[in-house]
Amino acid sequence: MTFIELVWKMAKVNYRKYLFYFLCNSFVVMVFFMFSTVYFNEGIRNANEMDGESLSTILMIPSVALIVFTVFFIHYAHSVFIKRRKKEFGLFLMVGMSDKDISKVLLLENSAIALLSLGVGLLSGSIFSRLFFLLLMHVLEMESIAFELHITMFATTVGVFLIVFSIGVAKSILDIRREEVLTIFKEDRVTEKNKVRSPLLGGVGLLLVIGSINFQYYFFSNSDYDINDGLVLLVGLISLLSGLFFTISHFGSFLIQLARSRKSVYYNRMLFLANVEYKFKQVKGISLLLITMTMVTIFYTSMLLYFYASAEKLAEEQRIYDVSFAQTAMKNAISDDELKQLFNTDNHEIKEHVTLDVLDYFEQSPLGDYFNRYSFLSAEQFNQMYSKHVEVSPGEMIRLDNITPEYHDPYVDHENGEGKYSIALKEIKLTEKQSIIEPVFDQLNIYEVNFIIVHPDDYDRIAQKLEVYKSTIHVLNLSNWEKSGDAYVTWKEQLKKQNGIEGQDPLLSRLDYSTEEVLLEPQAKIEVYNSNRKAGGILFFMSSFLGALFFVSSFMVLYLNIFSSIDQERMTFHKLYKIGMTKKEIRKVLAKELRLLFFLAPLLGLGIAFSYVAIFAKDAGGIVDNPLFTVNFMIVAVFYFVLQIAYYLLAKHRFMKEIMGDQKS
């Protein structure tokens, strides 16, 4: 009989084992490839709509989590498959096959499974990824971005899978070659020994978990340090997972040591504690995987709800007026009638339209080959916008820094003996009366944040005596800005076409630090609102995708763990039953073990997810100032645990039925 015939006969006899192993690997390949089609899509990565954090930063946590999932899931599926095959290998060794022959069998059958898994996984991933991609683009209203399939996606998926898969196969071959035939036959009846039982390592792991969370909280979005946020998340997450692994590995021993300090607790729960220690030796990798999956699912879904629920609130906070734009001598020209025709519809209308004329003067700096820019505003017009009335006399000025105080960087060109700011431009001299540091109107790219407010008479003198460039700031408030999206897009397109027809604008020609299109870009709440909704759409797609994936995966992982060793568990139950334990007592012990397995990892994942919510909430002022973060987190967490409880009850019922059989108490 040839090796191929031998492998084929084993596959036909044990087709369920092979089928489940094949499906697990195909599932991982499909999922990883589907994620790659989004992560490596150039259209999404370069989309103008993606404001704020880049896609790479947004997807850093799920990327690492998916790699961890891939490594552990493939490794665990392979371990279960080999464990259920070892008696066959032991039998082959007894009838005369060598270690080398067993290695050939393993290589042959695993190579076939790997190739089939890659083929089926990539094919199904290509089909389903297109469906998910089209759904994503529809949600984000980014249909212009094309679906892509290129070599990077295939190479990354194939490379990661083959590396992890090959390591697992190589480890199995080495284990088989090292073990004796008798050991292989007795393996399912020999308990695993914990080679290292150190509470100290558990403590180090716990400190590493706490330290990594604090590291990320302190350095993420911290403007005092020039550190990439993606790097902070990557380093912090790797440290966090490493610390969790050490902590989980020694949890059982720590629990027993703690219980021994109270003898009544220890002896009343000795069987349960011993089983817990044994279980945690077996499931430390699974527990880490479940913690990671729970953390990513709850965290990203919570952030999704926040982005959707607070998109309007964020737009209100980031924009003072509903629509703002600058009109120069030749660009962005539009009449009041044209504005009314655009924005006065059945859905919305203009409630307020205020204009503010700006005079820009450029003076050659005596300190270098550059120009000082002065933007003058009339106090009379400024008071139409400013909530607090200001008064200024001829020869006086008020400095306005149109920015929040936390971003204010004071800059003084000239100071007189009293420390007051003053300027002298030909026949015009102005002395500072006061300064205002607050956002009065929305910042436009064409202007700097510094303005000079003067008396109307001085404003007229500046217009007559100096070579200035006049422009106008328009601000509009609408009755229902949330529905102004279509009108705003139409208006922007009209301005863009009109600006392309006109010649070069005198003011814009002095501003060579940016393009004309960027300098003339309007600002609107609806644009910020749509941007936040689209960012939420990315999170919606990824959190829905990863949430469904991780919940199904947790089911598969727990299923593998619980039911792969069902025969051994059943034998243990019969032995305990024979020495006098009742069915009720055994059921109670098994129920405690299942509860620990089902809920300890999700609870730890829940706590870590909340820490990441607090980390990402820093940009919005923190979770204290934004209770919506906590509310959304609690909604998602409760929903997740309701599903987990339902799954636990179903698994418990089947597990008890498989273990107990028809035994009577």
XYZ file of C-alpha atoms in Angstrom:
665
model
C 0.000 0.000 0.000
C 1.427 3.367 -0.976
C 1.450 6.416 1.304
C -1.173 8.116 -0.815
C -3.450 5.075 -0.584
C -2.876 4.919 3.183
C -3.737 8.592 3.637
C -6.810 8.225 1.442
C -8.088 5.204 3.400
C -7.577 7.041 6.717
C -9.389 10.073 5.348
C -12.387 7.973 4.272
C -12.624 6.186 7.626
C -12.067 9.345 9.724
C -13.720 11.796 7.336
C -15.402 13.741 10.150
C -12.049 14.545 11.775
C -10.545 15.580 8.441
C -13.631 17.554 7.403
C -13.779 19.561 10.619
C -10.030 20.282 10.455
C -10.314 21.319 6.810
C -13.303 23.591 7.488
C -11.510 25.298 10.402
C -8.507 26.132 8.216
C -10.658 27.238 5.284
C -12.639 29.475 7.619
C -9.466 31.190 8.884
C -8.142 31.737 5.347
C -11.473 33.198 4.210
C -11.736 35.582 7.150
C -8.143 36.790 6.903
C -8.481 37.382 3.169
C -11.752 39.301 3.582
C -10.077 41.583 6.110
C -7.111 42.070 3.742
C -9.367 43.268 0.921
C -10.412 46.215 3.093
C -7.091 46.881 4.809
C -5.024 46.929 1.584
C -7.568 48.716 -0.605
C -5.799 51.855 -1.843
C -9.061 53.624 -2.577
C -10.166 53.426 1.050
C -6.717 54.258 2.438
C -6.485 57.407 0.307
C -10.141 58.495 0.460
C -10.566 62.212 1.105
C -13.572 61.462 3.263
C -11.423 59.735 5.871
C -10.645 62.616 8.210
C -8.936 62.309 11.579
C -7.140 59.067 12.246
C -5.846 57.172 9.218
C -7.334 53.807 8.339
C -4.129 52.111 9.456
C -4.516 53.565 12.948
C -8.228 52.782 13.116
C -7.626 49.165 12.137
C -4.461 48.618 14.201
C -6.211 46.825 17.069
C -8.396 44.520 14.917
C -5.376 43.781 12.698
C -3.295 42.562 15.634
C -6.326 40.774 17.082
C -6.962 39.003 13.779
C -3.334 37.848 13.559
C -3.518 36.557 17.150
C -6.783 34.821 16.294
C -5.242 33.245 13.183
C -2.188 31.958 15.063
C -4.103 30.478 17.990
C -7.039 29.129 16.017
C -4.918 27.289 13.443
C -2.601 26.008 16.165
C -5.478 24.825 18.335
C -7.403 23.178 15.494
C -4.222 21.372 14.479
C -3.526 20.299 18.086
C -7.002 18.809 18.449
C -6.713 17.061 15.080
C -3.340 15.495 15.975
C -4.493 14.565 19.481
C -7.422 12.613 18.043
C -5.058 10.862 15.582
C -2.241 9.841 17.934
C -3.590 6.370 18.662
C -3.543 5.692 14.928
C 0.090 6.776 14.759
C 0.896 4.612 17.780
C -0.695 1.637 16.010
C 1.371 2.299 12.870
C 4.530 2.366 14.985
C 3.595 -0.940 16.624
C 3.174 -2.721 13.259
C 6.603 -1.606 12.089
C 6.335 1.875 10.550
C 9.264 4.161 11.352
C 9.194 7.735 12.657
C 10.232 8.840 9.205
C 7.224 7.076 7.678
C 4.866 8.741 10.159
C 6.415 12.098 9.302
C 5.753 11.444 5.599
C 2.124 10.623 6.340
C 1.737 13.820 8.357
C 3.404 15.931 5.681
C 1.327 14.387 2.899
C -2.074 14.724 4.539
C -1.389 18.189 5.992
C -0.026 19.448 2.671
C -3.207 18.293 0.959
C -5.391 19.912 3.644
C -3.373 23.152 3.501
C -3.670 23.437 -0.286
C -7.383 22.627 -0.246
C -7.972 25.084 2.610
C -6.119 27.846 0.752
C -8.051 27.166 -2.443
C -11.484 27.054 -0.812
C -10.679 29.896 1.625
C -9.360 32.276 -1.051
C -12.213 31.470 -3.433
C -14.940 31.921 -0.818
C -13.103 34.963 0.571
C -13.019 36.575 -2.892
C -16.761 36.052 -3.319
C -17.880 37.136 0.136
C -15.375 39.988 0.387
C -16.911 41.589 -2.693
C -20.371 41.377 -1.142
C -19.109 42.859 2.138
C -17.163 45.539 0.273
C -20.189 46.643 -1.732
C -22.203 46.792 1.488
C -19.472 48.867 3.137
C -19.265 51.347 0.277
C -23.039 51.693 0.244
C -23.128 52.432 3.979
C -20.310 54.984 3.617
C -21.737 56.480 0.423
C -18.336 55.955 -1.198
C -19.454 54.014 -4.271
C -16.717 55.679 -6.333
C -14.117 53.472 -4.618
C -13.586 50.293 -6.611
C -13.271 46.782 -5.238
C -9.697 45.547 -5.609
C -8.030 42.166 -5.690
C -4.253 42.378 -6.005
C -1.198 40.313 -5.202
C -0.587 41.906 -1.761
C -3.883 40.579 -0.416
C -3.243 37.043 -1.680
C 0.433 37.015 -0.684
C -0.261 38.255 2.860
C -3.029 35.711 3.431
C -1.101 32.783 1.977
C 2.110 33.793 3.737
C 0.574 34.176 7.212
C -1.407 30.939 6.890
C 1.499 28.833 5.621
C 3.877 30.134 8.288
C 1.486 29.378 11.154
C 0.338 26.081 9.629
C 3.902 24.895 8.934
C 5.017 25.648 12.481
C 2.133 23.558 13.831
C 2.912 20.607 11.532
C 6.640 20.758 12.320
C 5.919 20.756 16.048
C 3.636 17.713 15.671
C 6.275 15.802 13.717
C 8.918 16.533 16.346
C 6.543 15.486 19.141
C 5.717 12.181 17.419
C 9.395 11.417 16.785
C 10.313 12.117 20.435
C 7.545 10.097 22.073
C 7.526 6.381 22.783
C 4.726 4.158 21.474
C 3.435 3.437 24.979
C 3.380 7.139 25.824
C 1.331 7.865 22.712
C -1.279 5.246 23.658
C -1.481 6.487 27.261
C -1.427 10.212 26.468
C -5.163 10.767 26.854
C -4.994 9.262 30.353
C -1.990 11.264 31.604
C -2.463 14.712 33.052
C -0.394 17.617 31.787
C 2.308 18.822 34.138
C 2.845 22.483 34.691
C 6.599 22.883 34.327
C 6.601 26.344 35.874
C 4.329 27.310 38.772
C 5.380 30.784 39.764
C 3.068 33.355 41.348
C 5.890 35.810 40.662
C 5.481 35.387 36.903
C 1.755 35.834 37.346
C 2.427 39.083 39.212
C 4.828 40.258 36.511
C 2.166 39.502 33.909
C -0.434 41.498 35.841
C 1.953 44.460 36.152
C 2.635 44.236 32.419
C -1.104 44.373 31.694
C -1.599 47.421 33.909
C 1.553 49.090 32.582
C 0.615 48.605 28.917
C -2.842 50.114 29.455
C -1.350 53.123 31.258
C 1.308 53.493 28.557
C -1.334 53.654 25.839
C -3.556 56.014 27.829
C -0.702 58.431 28.440
C 0.957 58.464 25.009
C -2.031 57.975 22.688
C -3.042 61.317 21.081
C -0.534 63.145 23.296
C 0.659 66.230 21.413
C 3.608 66.652 23.787
C 5.321 63.628 22.238
C 6.041 63.077 18.567
C 5.003 59.404 18.627
C 2.824 57.751 16.000
C -0.502 56.633 17.495
C -0.415 53.397 15.502
C 2.976 52.532 17.013
C 1.675 53.281 20.515
C -1.273 50.933 19.981
C 0.904 48.215 18.468
C 3.518 48.230 21.258
C 0.862 48.541 23.961
C -1.274 45.722 22.573
C 1.664 43.315 22.231
C 2.704 44.074 25.833
C -0.879 43.641 26.986
C -1.294 40.240 25.344
C 2.069 39.069 26.695
C 1.091 40.103 30.205
C -2.281 38.388 29.889
C -0.619 35.158 28.805
C 1.643 35.103 31.874
C -1.255 35.979 34.167
C -3.578 33.295 32.778
C -0.841 30.638 32.765
C -0.471 30.880 36.531
C -4.043 31.755 37.477
C -4.962 28.248 38.690
C -1.898 27.897 40.914
C -2.475 31.378 42.304
C -6.116 30.532 43.056
C -5.133 27.349 44.913
C -2.436 29.131 46.895
C -4.944 31.816 47.862
C -7.569 29.224 48.856
C -5.097 27.280 51.019
C -4.823 30.239 53.349
C -8.408 29.407 54.384
C -8.659 25.654 54.955
C -12.447 25.570 55.102
C -12.659 27.140 51.645
C -9.926 24.917 50.211
C -11.198 21.531 51.456
C -14.838 22.255 50.596
C -13.825 23.121 47.026
C -10.739 20.954 46.577
C -12.037 19.023 43.552
C -13.205 22.192 41.824
C -9.905 24.019 42.487
C -7.837 21.054 41.266
C -9.896 20.864 38.085
C -9.553 24.615 37.580
C -5.774 24.394 37.824
C -5.727 21.507 35.370
C -8.108 23.263 32.972
C -6.067 26.458 32.952
C -2.978 24.502 31.980
C -4.919 23.345 28.934
C -6.810 26.510 28.022
C -4.357 29.344 28.653
C -4.023 29.930 24.907
C -7.771 29.656 24.373
C -8.447 32.062 27.233
C -6.074 34.606 25.704
C -7.847 34.230 22.383
C -11.290 34.644 23.964
C -10.147 37.730 25.908
C -8.815 39.277 22.703
C -11.965 38.491 20.736
C -14.243 39.841 23.470
C -12.159 42.997 23.837
C -12.160 43.794 20.114
C -15.847 42.980 19.644
C -17.127 45.072 22.561
C -14.675 47.947 22.074
C -15.260 48.444 18.358
C -19.008 48.024 18.558
C -19.130 50.571 21.397
C -17.114 53.051 19.352
C -19.420 52.429 16.396
C -22.459 53.374 18.460
C -20.695 56.475 19.737
C -19.778 57.670 16.239
C -23.329 57.149 15.018
C -25.075 58.533 18.080
C -22.810 61.565 18.470
C -22.156 62.513 14.826
C -24.501 65.499 15.128
C -23.090 66.508 18.511
C -19.510 66.377 17.216
C -20.449 68.498 14.204
C -22.022 71.102 16.501
C -18.868 71.173 18.623
C -16.433 71.396 15.716
C -18.263 74.054 13.703
C -19.676 77.333 15.015
C -21.810 78.142 11.969
C -23.720 75.828 9.671
C -21.863 77.060 6.559
C -18.794 79.304 6.246
C -16.765 80.383 3.234
C -14.484 83.175 2.026
C -15.143 85.274 -1.064
C -12.194 87.049 -2.696
C -12.090 89.593 -5.509
C -12.339 86.892 -8.180
C -13.097 83.592 -6.458
C -16.059 82.007 -4.619
C -18.283 84.790 -5.910
C -21.981 84.196 -5.240
C -24.911 86.551 -4.735
C -27.512 86.507 -1.975
C -30.164 85.429 -4.471
C -28.057 82.472 -5.583
C -27.494 81.408 -1.959
C -31.208 81.613 -1.243
C -31.996 79.606 -4.360
C -29.635 76.863 -3.182
C -30.372 76.725 0.539
C -34.021 77.821 0.751
C -35.841 74.540 0.071
C -38.648 72.511 1.601
C -36.134 70.835 3.929
C -34.172 73.886 5.089
C -33.804 77.620 4.678
C -31.350 80.371 5.585
C -32.096 81.800 9.041
C -29.024 84.016 9.299
C -26.457 85.342 6.845
C -23.679 87.555 8.218
C -20.710 88.933 6.292
C -17.409 90.240 7.597
C -15.072 92.212 5.300
C -11.365 91.533 5.774
C -8.477 93.743 4.626
C -5.179 91.896 4.189
C -1.907 93.832 4.116
C 1.532 92.292 3.487
C 4.604 94.066 4.875
C 8.182 93.107 4.114
C 9.731 91.843 7.340
C 12.981 93.512 8.421
C 14.066 90.205 9.989
C 14.179 88.124 6.826
C 13.027 87.443 3.296
C 9.354 87.005 4.112
C 6.221 89.091 4.622
C 4.259 89.864 7.774
C 0.556 89.496 7.134
C -2.054 91.696 8.843
C -5.759 90.870 8.577
C -7.920 93.846 9.636
C -11.564 93.691 10.738
C -13.959 96.535 11.460
C -15.246 96.551 15.054
C -18.693 97.509 13.757
C -18.962 94.363 11.631
C -17.176 92.186 14.167
C -19.835 92.947 16.793
C -22.422 91.346 14.507
C -20.701 88.016 15.136
C -19.213 88.379 18.579
C -21.496 87.606 21.504
C -19.731 90.191 23.696
C -19.789 93.777 22.449
C -16.318 95.303 21.985
C -15.413 98.988 21.797
C -12.248 100.427 20.320
C -11.211 104.061 19.803
C -9.294 105.465 16.823
C -5.626 104.530 17.108
C -6.450 101.460 19.199
C -6.786 97.825 18.201
C -7.920 94.500 19.594
C -5.958 91.388 18.736
C -8.121 88.362 17.973
C -6.726 84.841 18.031
C -9.594 82.928 16.446
C -8.674 79.686 18.198
C -9.359 77.805 21.431
C -7.046 78.888 24.288
C -5.409 75.462 24.586
C -3.957 75.835 21.076
C -2.947 79.464 21.510
C 0.708 80.246 20.810
C 1.307 83.976 21.581
C 3.533 85.801 19.129
C 4.562 89.439 19.471
C 6.407 91.379 16.760
C 6.812 94.712 18.490
C 6.489 95.854 22.085
C 6.638 99.305 23.525
C 7.824 100.242 26.970
C 4.532 99.243 28.606
C 4.609 95.779 27.067
C 1.654 96.478 24.753
C 1.599 95.224 21.216
C 1.695 97.943 18.556
C 2.130 98.265 14.812
C 3.165 101.186 12.605
C 2.279 100.948 8.929
C 3.234 104.081 6.964
C 0.884 106.780 8.310
C -1.106 104.395 10.481
C -0.117 103.524 14.034
C -2.174 101.255 16.266
C -1.715 100.325 19.917
C -3.196 97.243 21.518
C -6.124 97.789 23.861
C -6.875 94.141 24.634
C -6.655 90.646 23.175
C -9.336 88.024 22.570
C -8.426 84.351 22.488
C -11.458 82.309 21.468
C -13.032 80.950 18.262
C -15.536 83.539 17.051
C -16.091 82.127 13.579
C -14.978 78.946 11.835
C -11.401 78.847 10.610
C -10.982 79.006 6.855
C -7.817 77.875 5.105
C -7.332 81.211 3.375
C -6.838 83.043 6.694
C -4.437 82.677 9.559
C -5.897 82.593 13.066
C -4.732 86.125 13.975
C -6.902 89.174 13.186
C -6.722 92.850 14.148
C -9.981 94.594 15.099
C -9.935 98.391 14.564
C -12.265 101.386 14.731
C -14.343 101.926 11.520
C -12.465 105.175 10.815
C -9.112 103.385 11.021
C -10.513 100.611 8.876
C -11.391 103.169 6.141
C -7.948 104.812 6.424
C -6.255 101.433 6.034
C -8.334 100.730 2.921
C -7.338 104.115 1.414
C -3.697 104.467 2.494
C -2.371 100.904 2.209
C -2.189 98.450 -0.644
C -4.662 95.896 0.739
C -6.540 92.862 -0.555
C -10.219 92.762 0.279
C -12.100 89.550 0.947
C -15.341 88.654 2.700
C -16.146 85.979 5.266
C -19.683 84.618 4.845
C -21.373 82.684 7.637
C -24.800 81.068 7.339
C -27.122 79.367 9.792
C -29.833 77.111 8.390
C -33.137 75.972 9.828
C -32.251 72.273 9.383
C -28.591 71.847 8.488
C -28.730 68.019 8.874
C -30.656 67.845 5.589
C -28.496 70.331 3.665
C -26.097 67.737 2.266
C -27.374 67.749 -1.320
C -27.532 71.551 -1.489
C -24.029 71.848 -0.032
C -22.516 69.379 -2.506
C -24.250 71.112 -5.442
C -23.001 74.510 -4.269
C -19.394 73.271 -3.867
C -19.424 71.864 -7.382
C -20.735 75.155 -8.757
C -18.023 77.123 -6.963
C -15.333 74.750 -8.211
C -16.437 75.141 -11.838
C -16.777 78.901 -11.530
C -13.369 79.280 -9.876
C -11.776 77.307 -12.708
C -13.117 79.759 -15.286
C -11.895 82.904 -13.492
C -8.278 84.049 -13.715
C -5.667 84.266 -10.980
C -6.843 86.031 -7.827
C -4.497 88.755 -6.433
C -4.798 87.641 -2.807
C -4.401 83.934 -3.576
C -1.286 84.654 -5.620
C 0.377 85.919 -2.409
C -0.519 82.708 -0.554
C 1.766 80.180 -2.162
C 1.800 77.770 0.792
C -1.215 75.836 -0.495
C -3.310 75.201 -3.584
C -6.154 77.456 -4.628
C -8.699 74.682 -4.118
C -7.602 74.118 -0.530
C -7.487 77.841 0.292
C -11.023 78.402 -0.984
C -12.536 75.302 0.609
C -15.777 76.088 2.530
C -16.573 74.679 5.977
C -19.919 73.193 6.994
C -21.438 71.184 9.794
C -22.965 68.760 7.318
C -19.472 67.942 6.005
C -18.177 67.149 9.502
C -21.345 65.198 10.201
C -20.944 63.085 7.052
C -17.253 62.559 7.776
C -18.014 61.236 11.258
C -20.752 59.053 9.858
C -18.345 57.626 7.305
C -15.724 56.986 9.957
C -18.492 55.298 11.920
C -19.328 53.344 8.781
C -15.815 51.915 8.650
C -16.174 50.904 12.285
C -19.657 49.580 11.582
C -18.370 47.292 8.861
C -15.305 46.144 10.767
C -17.035 45.750 14.145
C -19.952 43.878 12.569
C -17.586 41.719 10.578
C -15.181 41.056 13.455
C -17.966 40.804 16.017
C -19.765 38.092 14.075
C -16.471 36.408 13.283
C -15.199 36.431 16.857
C -18.457 35.296 18.384
C -18.704 32.386 15.926
C -15.012 31.685 16.490
C -15.430 31.650 20.259
C -18.205 29.104 19.764
C -15.912 26.957 17.617
C -12.958 27.280 20.013
C -15.029 26.407 23.066
C -16.682 23.580 21.158
C -13.275 22.176 20.255
C -12.064 22.483 23.824
C -15.116 21.011 25.532
C -16.092 18.241 23.156
C -12.702 17.186 21.796
C -11.933 15.460 25.101
C -15.462 14.302 25.826
C -14.386 10.650 26.115
C -11.867 11.451 28.843
C -14.415 13.587 30.684
C -16.936 10.762 30.502
C -14.388 8.289 31.906
C -13.599 10.692 34.754
C -17.297 11.008 35.553
C -17.758 7.219 35.691
C -14.800 6.870 38.054
C -16.098 9.603 40.354
C -19.548 8.007 40.229
C -18.126 4.637 41.252
C -16.346 6.064 44.315
C -19.582 7.518 45.628
C -20.107 11.010 44.204
C -23.689 11.655 43.186
C -24.824 12.915 39.837
C -25.944 16.153 41.454
C -22.524 16.756 43.017
C -20.685 16.050 39.780
C -23.086 18.256 37.851
C -22.370 21.088 40.285
C -18.593 20.764 39.835
C -18.859 20.592 36.048
C -21.198 23.608 35.980
C -18.645 25.673 37.952
C -15.895 24.703 35.522
C -18.019 25.656 32.529
C -18.970 29.001 34.076
C -15.319 29.806 34.669
C -14.415 28.832 31.116
C -17.324 30.744 29.569
C -17.260 33.946 31.624
C -13.795 34.614 33.085
C -12.194 35.441 29.734
C -15.141 37.600 28.520
C -15.156 39.526 31.821
C -11.436 40.261 31.500
C -12.018 41.253 27.870
C -14.830 43.530 29.023
C -12.531 45.352 31.457
C -9.791 45.794 28.855
C -12.337 46.986 26.271
C -13.484 49.703 28.673
C -9.868 50.830 29.149
C -9.539 51.216 25.363
C -12.788 53.181 25.260
C -11.241 55.539 27.845
C -8.033 55.773 25.766
C -9.848 56.703 22.545
C -12.212 59.042 24.426
C -9.293 61.334 25.290
C -9.676 63.188 21.988
C -13.275 64.025 22.871
C -12.455 65.266 26.390
C -12.629 61.951 28.258
C -15.422 59.618 29.308
C -16.447 61.876 32.217
C -17.355 64.714 29.860
C -18.862 62.279 27.361
C -21.148 59.843 29.226
C -22.384 58.555 25.874
C -19.182 56.508 25.657
C -20.073 54.653 28.850
C -23.753 54.286 27.940
C -22.941 52.748 24.544
C -20.340 50.497 26.132
C -22.863 49.178 28.657
C -25.467 48.540 25.944
C -23.023 46.500 23.872
C -21.613 44.667 26.912
C -25.065 43.641 28.161
C -26.120 42.463 24.699
C -22.891 40.478 24.318
C -23.288 38.771 27.676
C -26.929 37.915 27.031
C -25.765 36.020 23.938
C -22.924 34.463 25.923
C -25.323 33.301 28.649
C -27.647 31.760 26.060
C -24.726 29.981 24.446
C -23.491 28.792 27.877
C -26.874 27.309 28.763
C -27.086 25.429 25.459
C -23.514 24.133 25.732
C -24.033 23.169 29.375
C -27.170 21.179 28.546
C -25.442 19.230 25.780
C -22.242 18.750 27.781
C -24.114 17.377 30.784
C -26.105 15.074 28.535
C -22.949 13.755 26.861
C -21.144 13.268 30.194
C -23.959 11.974 32.379
C -25.709 9.752 29.866
C -28.385 7.717 31.605
C -26.580 7.458 34.939
C -28.771 7.887 37.962
C -27.873 9.854 41.007
